[in-house]
Amino acid sequence: MMNIKGIKRFSVMLLSTMVIAGCGNLTQTSSSNSNTSEDTIKIGGNFELTGSAAGYGNDINNGAKLAVEEINEAGGIDGKQIEYVEADNKSDANESASAAARLIDEEGVSAIVGPSLTANFQAQINAATQAQVPFIGPAVTSDGATLDSNGEAYEYGFSVAFLNSFQGGAIARFSNNQGYETAAVMQDNSSDYGQILSDEFTGAFEGDVVATESYVAGDTDFSSILTNIKSKNPDVVFIAGYYTEAGTIIKQAREMGIEAAIVGPDGLASEELSSLAGEENMNDIYYVSHFASDEDASQASQEFSAAFEEAYGKAPDEFAALGYDAVYLYANAVEEVGSEDNQAIAEAIANTTDFQGVTGAITMKEDHTPNKTAYIQEIQNNEVVGSTAVAPE
């Protein structure tokens, strides 16, 4: 199976320069209802470019655009250039359904990359399935998001992110390997995300869970919860939630004198975590990531990081890397099929084995989600200082 390197034909640094020149013109529109022309293939990006999840959506969209630029400069897909069309779903499920319909009916896209959030991803299922248009969610981690009511995978729906059930166990196994014997769990009780992560962590942690506390999204005062946790003196605190609350929890925990290591899922992967926690409190923090860019990362990951930073003026996060891999995964399937037969392309994606993306090797499971490695990022002195790979069992 072809990997990212097999599609590229130019050097990364040359491509990066060309991305800078072309980024402003990537959004294109067309009134044609044809999925392709003689020399183009249309891909739609359905992302949260504004609204509450814009921090995720824009990074994923930028990763997808970088992949499009690289593929086009390398000769395209089977000699055809990609025309990339952006749509802003405004971080809203109803808008996501409308955006998908516009991309399919008005723009005539051959595939959709996105959205970022599970609810928005699922909102486009009907439109994409009826039109037989493959859709790939770069950051959809919810268990069952790619399955219908009978537990069968949607024929045209895929994710390139590992599931919450896997990452909850992965951070527990990491904690076991660190020698932590006692743990406190703080779960976001307002979401399936927090509850599934908490259950998986608790089930896989080999030590004693000495406290389990709940909060809901939007909470800002965690003093009562943290007072109870401090009295238990755990070796590690697992925050099963998002950076929006985790940053404040870290700040209040450290100010209360809680020195335990703090671990969390991919929801902590945001530039805003440090701002909320305070740079001085960002020590002994570990979170699950879909992507590693340190000196031990793969050559493909390091080259992607260099190209992204050259193009956008900042280092890529896991979301940018996932968007990048989603586009390349689709391009790889089209290359294999050798045509624009969407059913055959969907089958090729479903049968993907050991595709070497920048987020790791991707092998699709029956549920159309990948079997892949997680990376536990370590933060000391407000900087990522290393990562630990945790492979599927």
Short mmCIF file of C-alpha atoms in Angstrom, two decimals:
data_model
loop_
_atom_site.label_atom_id
_atom_site.label_comp_id
_atom_site.label_asym_id
_atom_site.label_seq_id
_atom_site.Cartn_x
_atom_site.Cartn_y
_atom_site.Cartn_z
CA MET A 1 0.00 0.00 0.00
CA MET A 2 1.22 3.45 -0.90
CA ASN A 3 2.11 5.78 1.97
CA ILE A 4 2.51 9.54 2.17
CA LYS A 5 6.02 9.38 0.78
CA GLY A 6 4.76 7.43 -2.21
CA ILE A 7 2.43 10.26 -3.19
CA LYS A 8 4.94 13.10 -2.80
CA ARG A 9 7.45 13.87 -5.52
CA PHE A 10 8.90 17.19 -4.41
CA SER A 11 10.87 18.14 -1.31
CA VAL A 12 8.94 19.27 1.74
CA MET A 13 10.66 22.63 2.03
CA LEU A 14 9.95 23.51 -1.59
CA LEU A 15 6.31 22.58 -1.08
CA SER A 16 6.10 24.68 2.07
CA THR A 17 7.14 27.78 0.16
CA MET A 18 4.46 27.13 -2.43
CA VAL A 19 1.82 26.63 0.29
CA ILE A 20 2.54 30.12 1.63
CA ALA A 21 1.96 31.57 -1.80
CA GLY A 22 -1.29 29.68 -2.34
CA CYS A 23 -3.04 29.45 1.03
CA GLY A 24 -5.18 32.51 0.48
CA ASN A 25 -6.70 31.07 -2.71
CA LEU A 26 -7.51 27.57 -1.56
CA THR A 27 -11.24 28.17 -1.09
CA GLN A 28 -12.95 27.70 -4.42
CA THR A 29 -16.57 27.48 -5.48
CA SER A 30 -18.33 26.11 -8.50
CA SER A 31 -21.91 25.78 -9.72
CA SER A 32 -21.14 22.47 -11.38
CA ASN A 33 -22.83 19.35 -10.00
CA SER A 34 -20.21 17.06 -11.51
CA ASN A 35 -17.92 15.41 -8.98
CA THR A 36 -14.90 15.65 -11.23
CA SER A 37 -13.79 17.16 -14.50
CA GLU A 38 -11.16 15.77 -16.82
CA ASP A 39 -8.34 17.19 -14.73
CA THR A 40 -9.75 17.82 -11.21
CA ILE A 41 -11.15 15.99 -8.21
CA LYS A 42 -13.24 18.00 -5.75
CA ILE A 43 -12.91 17.47 -2.00
CA GLY A 44 -15.06 19.35 0.49
CA GLY A 45 -13.92 20.45 3.94
CA ASN A 46 -16.83 20.65 6.43
CA PHE A 47 -15.28 22.26 9.51
CA GLU A 48 -15.92 24.36 12.58
CA LEU A 49 -14.22 27.50 11.26
CA THR A 50 -16.21 29.71 13.65
CA GLY A 51 -18.06 29.02 16.88
CA SER A 52 -17.12 27.16 20.03
CA ALA A 53 -14.98 24.49 18.31
CA ALA A 54 -13.16 26.81 15.91
CA GLY A 55 -9.87 26.10 17.70
CA TYR A 56 -10.10 22.50 16.53
CA GLY A 57 -11.72 23.10 13.15
CA ASN A 58 -9.26 25.66 11.82
CA ASP A 59 -6.22 23.58 12.72
CA ILE A 60 -7.66 20.47 11.07
CA ASN A 61 -8.66 22.50 8.03
CA ASN A 62 -5.14 23.92 7.73
CA GLY A 63 -3.68 20.42 7.89
CA ALA A 64 -6.06 19.30 5.15
CA LYS A 65 -5.14 22.29 2.98
CA LEU A 66 -1.44 21.56 3.36
CA ALA A 67 -2.03 17.99 2.18
CA VAL A 68 -3.98 19.24 -0.83
CA GLU A 69 -1.20 21.65 -1.78
CA GLU A 70 1.45 18.95 -1.49
CA ILE A 71 -0.51 16.43 -3.52
CA ASN A 72 -1.25 18.96 -6.25
CA GLU A 73 2.35 20.09 -6.49
CA ALA A 74 3.41 16.43 -6.66
CA GLY A 75 1.22 15.86 -9.71
CA GLY A 76 -2.19 15.32 -8.15
CA ILE A 77 -4.13 12.08 -7.79
CA ASP A 78 -3.69 9.93 -10.89
CA GLY A 79 -2.68 13.13 -12.66
CA LYS A 80 -5.76 15.05 -11.52
CA GLN A 81 -5.53 18.17 -9.39
CA ILE A 82 -7.57 18.46 -6.20
CA GLU A 83 -9.99 21.36 -5.91
CA TYR A 84 -10.62 21.94 -2.21
CA VAL A 85 -13.86 23.67 -1.15
CA GLU A 86 -14.27 24.91 2.44
CA ALA A 87 -17.56 25.09 4.32
CA ASP A 88 -18.03 26.57 7.79
CA ASN A 89 -20.51 24.60 9.90
CA LYS A 90 -20.21 27.21 12.67
CA SER A 91 -19.74 24.47 15.32
CA ASP A 92 -23.41 23.55 14.97
CA ALA A 93 -24.93 20.20 13.98
CA ASN A 94 -27.75 21.70 11.90
CA GLU A 95 -25.28 23.90 10.07
CA SER A 96 -23.09 20.86 9.49
CA ALA A 97 -25.92 18.99 7.80
CA SER A 98 -26.63 22.03 5.62
CA ALA A 99 -22.96 22.49 4.78
CA ALA A 100 -22.64 18.85 3.72
CA ALA A 101 -25.71 19.16 1.52
CA ARG A 102 -24.31 22.28 -0.15
CA LEU A 103 -20.94 20.64 -0.74
CA ILE A 104 -22.61 17.63 -2.34
CA ASP A 105 -25.51 19.21 -4.23
CA GLU A 106 -24.04 22.58 -5.25
CA GLU A 107 -20.31 21.94 -5.37
CA GLY A 108 -20.44 18.32 -6.46
CA VAL A 109 -17.63 17.11 -4.19
CA SER A 110 -16.30 13.55 -4.46
CA ALA A 111 -15.52 13.31 -0.74
CA ILE A 112 -15.89 15.27 2.49
CA VAL A 113 -13.19 15.67 5.13
CA GLY A 114 -14.63 16.65 8.52
CA PRO A 115 -16.24 17.74 10.70
CA SER A 116 -14.26 17.79 13.93
CA LEU A 117 -17.01 17.11 16.47
CA THR A 118 -18.94 13.84 16.66
CA ALA A 119 -22.38 15.46 16.58
CA ASN A 120 -21.46 17.49 13.52
CA PHE A 121 -19.92 14.43 11.86
CA GLN A 122 -23.07 12.42 12.42
CA ALA A 123 -25.29 15.25 11.19
CA GLN A 124 -23.95 14.83 7.64
CA ILE A 125 -24.40 11.05 7.50
CA ASN A 126 -27.76 11.04 5.71
CA ALA A 127 -26.73 13.45 2.98
CA ALA A 128 -23.38 11.78 2.34
CA THR A 129 -24.74 8.23 2.45
CA GLN A 130 -27.60 8.95 0.07
CA ALA A 131 -25.19 10.60 -2.37
CA GLN A 132 -22.61 7.79 -1.89
CA VAL A 133 -19.91 10.31 -0.99
CA PRO A 134 -17.09 9.08 1.30
CA PHE A 135 -16.71 11.21 4.45
CA ILE A 136 -13.73 11.06 6.80
CA GLY A 137 -13.82 12.53 10.30
CA PRO A 138 -10.27 13.50 11.27
CA ALA A 139 -10.86 13.87 15.01
CA VAL A 140 -14.02 11.85 15.73
CA THR A 141 -13.17 9.73 18.79
CA SER A 142 -16.61 8.78 20.12
CA ASP A 143 -17.27 5.05 20.25
CA GLY A 144 -20.02 4.13 17.79
CA ALA A 145 -19.87 7.36 15.78
CA THR A 146 -19.25 5.43 12.56
CA LEU A 147 -21.89 2.77 13.26
CA ASP A 148 -25.57 2.67 12.36
CA SER A 149 -28.39 1.57 14.67
CA ASN A 150 -27.66 -2.09 13.85
CA GLY A 151 -24.02 -1.74 14.85
CA GLU A 152 -22.81 -1.89 11.26
CA ALA A 153 -20.27 0.57 9.89
CA TYR A 154 -21.64 3.22 7.55
CA GLU A 155 -20.44 2.23 4.09
CA TYR A 156 -19.04 5.68 3.32
CA GLY A 157 -18.14 6.95 6.83
CA PHE A 158 -14.67 6.76 8.40
CA SER A 159 -12.46 8.22 11.13
CA VAL A 160 -8.68 8.50 11.31
CA ALA A 161 -8.65 9.02 15.10
CA PHE A 162 -8.53 6.30 17.73
CA LEU A 163 -11.53 5.93 20.02
CA ASN A 164 -12.15 7.16 23.55
CA SER A 165 -12.37 3.60 24.84
CA PHE A 166 -8.83 3.01 23.60
CA GLN A 167 -7.30 6.23 24.91
CA GLY A 168 -8.85 5.83 28.36
CA GLY A 169 -7.13 2.47 28.68
CA ALA A 170 -3.92 3.81 27.10
CA ILE A 171 -3.46 6.54 29.71
CA ALA A 172 -4.16 3.97 32.45
CA ARG A 173 -1.50 1.61 31.08
CA PHE A 174 0.91 4.53 30.90
CA SER A 175 0.12 5.32 34.54
CA ASN A 176 0.73 1.69 35.49
CA ASN A 177 4.12 1.77 33.75
CA GLN A 178 5.00 4.97 35.62
CA GLY A 179 4.53 3.10 38.88
CA TYR A 180 1.56 5.12 40.14
CA GLU A 181 -0.21 3.11 42.82
CA THR A 182 -3.11 5.41 43.70
CA ALA A 183 -5.27 7.56 41.45
CA ALA A 184 -8.05 10.12 41.73
CA VAL A 185 -10.48 10.53 38.83
CA MET A 186 -12.26 13.75 37.89
CA GLN A 187 -14.82 13.22 35.13
CA ASP A 188 -16.89 15.60 33.06
CA ASN A 189 -20.30 14.15 33.89
CA SER A 190 -22.08 16.23 31.25
CA SER A 191 -20.69 14.23 28.33
CA ASP A 192 -20.29 10.63 27.17
CA TYR A 193 -16.67 11.57 26.51
CA GLY A 194 -15.87 12.06 30.18
CA GLN A 195 -17.85 9.07 31.38
CA ILE A 196 -16.39 6.58 28.88
CA LEU A 197 -12.85 7.79 29.55
CA SER A 198 -13.38 7.51 33.30
CA ASP A 199 -14.78 3.98 33.03
CA GLU A 200 -11.95 2.79 30.77
CA PHE A 201 -9.25 4.34 32.94
CA THR A 202 -10.71 2.89 36.12
CA GLY A 203 -11.01 -0.56 34.56
CA ALA A 204 -7.41 -0.62 33.29
CA PHE A 205 -5.64 1.09 36.21
CA GLU A 206 -3.87 -1.58 38.28
CA GLY A 207 -3.60 0.46 41.47
CA ASP A 208 -6.29 1.84 43.77
CA VAL A 209 -8.71 4.54 42.64
CA VAL A 210 -9.02 6.44 45.91
CA ALA A 211 -11.49 9.09 44.73
CA THR A 212 -13.94 9.59 41.86
CA GLU A 213 -15.36 13.09 41.49
CA SER A 214 -17.68 14.64 38.90
CA TYR A 215 -18.12 18.09 37.40
CA VAL A 216 -19.98 19.51 34.41
CA ALA A 217 -18.80 21.59 31.49
CA GLY A 218 -18.71 25.27 32.39
CA ASP A 219 -17.80 24.76 36.05
CA THR A 220 -15.09 27.11 37.30
CA ASP A 221 -14.77 26.40 41.03
CA PHE A 222 -13.30 22.97 41.81
CA SER A 223 -12.11 23.73 45.35
CA SER A 224 -14.47 21.31 47.10
CA ILE A 225 -13.59 18.43 44.79
CA LEU A 226 -9.88 19.16 45.00
CA THR A 227 -9.97 19.42 48.79
CA ASN A 228 -11.31 15.87 48.94
CA ILE A 229 -8.71 14.65 46.44
CA LYS A 230 -5.89 16.32 48.37
CA SER A 231 -6.95 14.47 51.51
CA LYS A 232 -6.50 11.17 49.65
CA ASN A 233 -2.96 12.10 48.53
CA PRO A 234 -3.06 10.21 45.17
CA ASP A 235 0.01 9.61 43.03
CA VAL A 236 -1.86 10.71 39.90
CA VAL A 237 -5.02 12.65 39.05
CA PHE A 238 -6.88 11.72 35.85
CA ILE A 239 -9.00 14.52 34.35
CA ALA A 240 -11.55 12.96 32.01
CA GLY A 241 -12.66 16.05 30.13
CA TYR A 242 -11.63 18.98 27.97
CA TYR A 243 -9.00 21.69 28.32
CA THR A 244 -11.67 24.32 29.04
CA GLU A 245 -12.14 22.92 32.56
CA ALA A 246 -8.86 20.99 32.86
CA GLY A 247 -6.79 24.19 32.68
CA THR A 248 -8.66 25.67 35.62
CA ILE A 249 -8.46 22.38 37.54
CA ILE A 250 -4.68 22.28 37.07
CA LYS A 251 -4.34 25.86 38.27
CA GLN A 252 -6.45 25.36 41.38
CA ALA A 253 -4.87 21.99 42.17
CA ARG A 254 -1.34 23.34 42.06
CA GLU A 255 -2.30 26.42 44.08
CA MET A 256 -3.77 24.11 46.74
CA GLY A 257 -0.49 22.22 46.96
CA ILE A 258 -1.51 19.09 45.06
CA GLU A 259 1.75 17.85 43.56
CA ALA A 260 0.46 14.63 42.00
CA ALA A 261 1.07 13.99 38.32
CA ILE A 262 -1.93 15.02 36.22
CA VAL A 263 -2.95 12.94 33.22
CA GLY A 264 -5.68 13.46 30.66
CA PRO A 265 -7.08 12.54 27.25
CA ASP A 266 -6.74 14.27 23.88
CA GLY A 267 -9.22 16.90 25.08
CA LEU A 268 -6.31 18.58 26.91
CA ALA A 269 -4.43 19.11 23.63
CA SER A 270 -4.91 22.84 23.17
CA GLU A 271 -2.75 25.95 23.25
CA GLU A 272 -5.30 27.35 25.69
CA LEU A 273 -4.50 24.78 28.39
CA SER A 274 -1.40 26.67 29.47
CA SER A 275 -3.22 30.01 29.47
CA LEU A 276 -5.92 28.67 31.76
CA ALA A 277 -3.58 26.74 34.06
CA GLY A 278 -0.80 29.31 34.23
CA GLU A 279 2.64 28.57 32.82
CA GLU A 280 4.11 28.15 36.29
CA ASN A 281 1.71 25.26 36.97
CA MET A 282 2.48 23.29 33.81
CA ASN A 283 4.68 20.59 35.30
CA ASP A 284 4.17 16.84 35.52
CA ILE A 285 1.29 17.06 33.04
CA TYR A 286 0.69 14.14 30.65
CA TYR A 287 -2.00 13.89 27.98
CA VAL A 288 -2.92 11.55 25.16
CA SER A 289 -2.08 12.76 21.67
CA HIS A 290 -2.69 11.40 18.18
CA PHE A 291 0.61 12.86 17.00
CA ALA A 292 4.21 13.17 18.17
CA SER A 293 6.64 15.68 16.67
CA ASP A 294 9.66 15.34 18.96
CA GLU A 295 13.10 14.16 17.90
CA ASP A 296 12.03 10.52 18.21
CA ALA A 297 9.06 10.96 15.86
CA SER A 298 9.03 9.47 12.36
CA GLN A 299 10.71 11.28 9.50
CA ALA A 300 7.32 11.86 7.89
CA SER A 301 6.04 13.51 11.08
CA GLN A 302 9.08 15.75 11.36
CA GLU A 303 8.84 16.79 7.71
CA PHE A 304 5.14 17.52 8.11
CA SER A 305 5.89 19.64 11.18
CA ALA A 306 8.50 21.65 9.28
CA ALA A 307 6.17 22.20 6.33
CA PHE A 308 3.23 23.20 8.51
CA GLU A 309 5.28 25.66 10.55
CA GLU A 310 6.67 27.20 7.39
CA ALA A 311 3.17 27.57 5.97
CA TYR A 312 1.26 28.77 9.03
CA GLY A 313 3.89 30.22 11.34
CA LYS A 314 3.34 27.80 14.20
CA ALA A 315 4.01 24.19 15.05
CA PRO A 316 1.19 21.78 14.17
CA ASP A 317 -0.90 20.13 16.82
CA GLU A 318 -2.54 16.72 16.65
CA PHE A 319 -5.62 18.16 14.96
CA ALA A 320 -3.66 19.58 12.05
CA ALA A 321 -1.91 16.22 11.67
CA LEU A 322 -5.22 14.35 11.64
CA GLY A 323 -6.64 16.62 8.93
CA TYR A 324 -3.49 16.07 6.88
CA ASP A 325 -3.74 12.27 7.22
CA ALA A 326 -7.43 12.25 6.30
CA VAL A 327 -6.73 13.83 2.92
CA TYR A 328 -3.80 11.54 2.20
CA LEU A 329 -5.84 8.48 3.20
CA TYR A 330 -8.49 9.43 0.64
CA ALA A 331 -5.85 10.19 -2.02
CA ASN A 332 -4.24 6.81 -1.39
CA ALA A 333 -7.57 5.03 -1.91
CA VAL A 334 -8.23 6.85 -5.21
CA GLU A 335 -4.72 5.95 -6.39
CA GLU A 336 -5.39 2.30 -5.58
CA VAL A 337 -8.77 2.19 -7.31
CA GLY A 338 -7.59 4.16 -10.32
CA SER A 339 -10.98 5.76 -10.89
CA GLU A 340 -13.60 8.00 -9.26
CA ASP A 341 -15.92 5.11 -8.39
CA ASN A 342 -17.00 6.18 -4.90
CA GLN A 343 -18.15 2.73 -3.84
CA ALA A 344 -14.80 1.23 -4.82
CA ILE A 345 -12.96 4.09 -3.10
CA ALA A 346 -14.96 3.54 0.12
CA GLU A 347 -14.10 -0.16 -0.03
CA ALA A 348 -10.42 0.71 -0.50
CA ILE A 349 -10.48 2.98 2.55
CA ALA A 350 -12.23 0.27 4.58
CA ASN A 351 -9.55 -2.23 3.56
CA THR A 352 -6.63 0.09 4.38
CA THR A 353 -3.75 -1.77 6.01
CA ASP A 354 -0.62 -0.21 7.48
CA PHE A 355 -1.03 3.17 5.80
CA GLN A 356 1.91 5.24 7.05
CA GLY A 357 0.44 8.58 8.09
CA VAL A 358 2.08 11.28 10.16
CA THR A 359 -0.13 10.26 13.11
CA GLY A 360 1.12 6.68 12.80
CA ALA A 361 0.32 3.52 10.87
CA ILE A 362 -3.38 3.25 10.05
CA THR A 363 -5.14 -0.10 9.66
CA MET A 364 -8.92 0.18 9.43
CA LYS A 365 -11.03 -2.00 11.68
CA GLU A 366 -14.52 -3.30 10.87
CA ASP A 367 -16.06 -0.24 12.51
CA HIS A 368 -14.17 2.04 10.07
CA THR A 369 -11.93 3.46 12.79
CA PRO A 370 -8.16 2.92 12.89
CA ASN A 371 -6.11 0.53 14.91
CA LYS A 372 -3.21 2.81 15.80
CA THR A 373 -0.79 3.96 18.48
CA ALA A 374 -1.40 6.73 21.03
CA TYR A 375 1.33 9.11 22.18
CA ILE A 376 1.47 10.35 25.76
CA GLN A 377 2.92 13.87 25.71
CA GLU A 378 4.90 14.98 28.79
CA ILE A 379 4.87 18.65 29.80
CA GLN A 380 7.52 20.12 32.09
CA ASN A 381 8.14 23.85 32.57
CA ASN A 382 5.28 24.56 30.15
CA GLU A 383 6.95 22.66 27.29
CA VAL A 384 6.43 19.26 25.72
CA VAL A 385 9.67 17.45 26.56
CA GLY A 386 8.94 14.00 25.18
CA SER A 387 6.34 11.43 24.29
CA THR A 388 5.68 7.79 25.11
CA ALA A 389 4.06 5.50 22.54
CA VAL A 390 1.27 3.22 23.76
CA ALA A 391 0.33 0.64 21.13
CA PRO A 392 -3.02 -1.18 20.95
CA GLU A 393 -3.13 -4.38 22.97
#
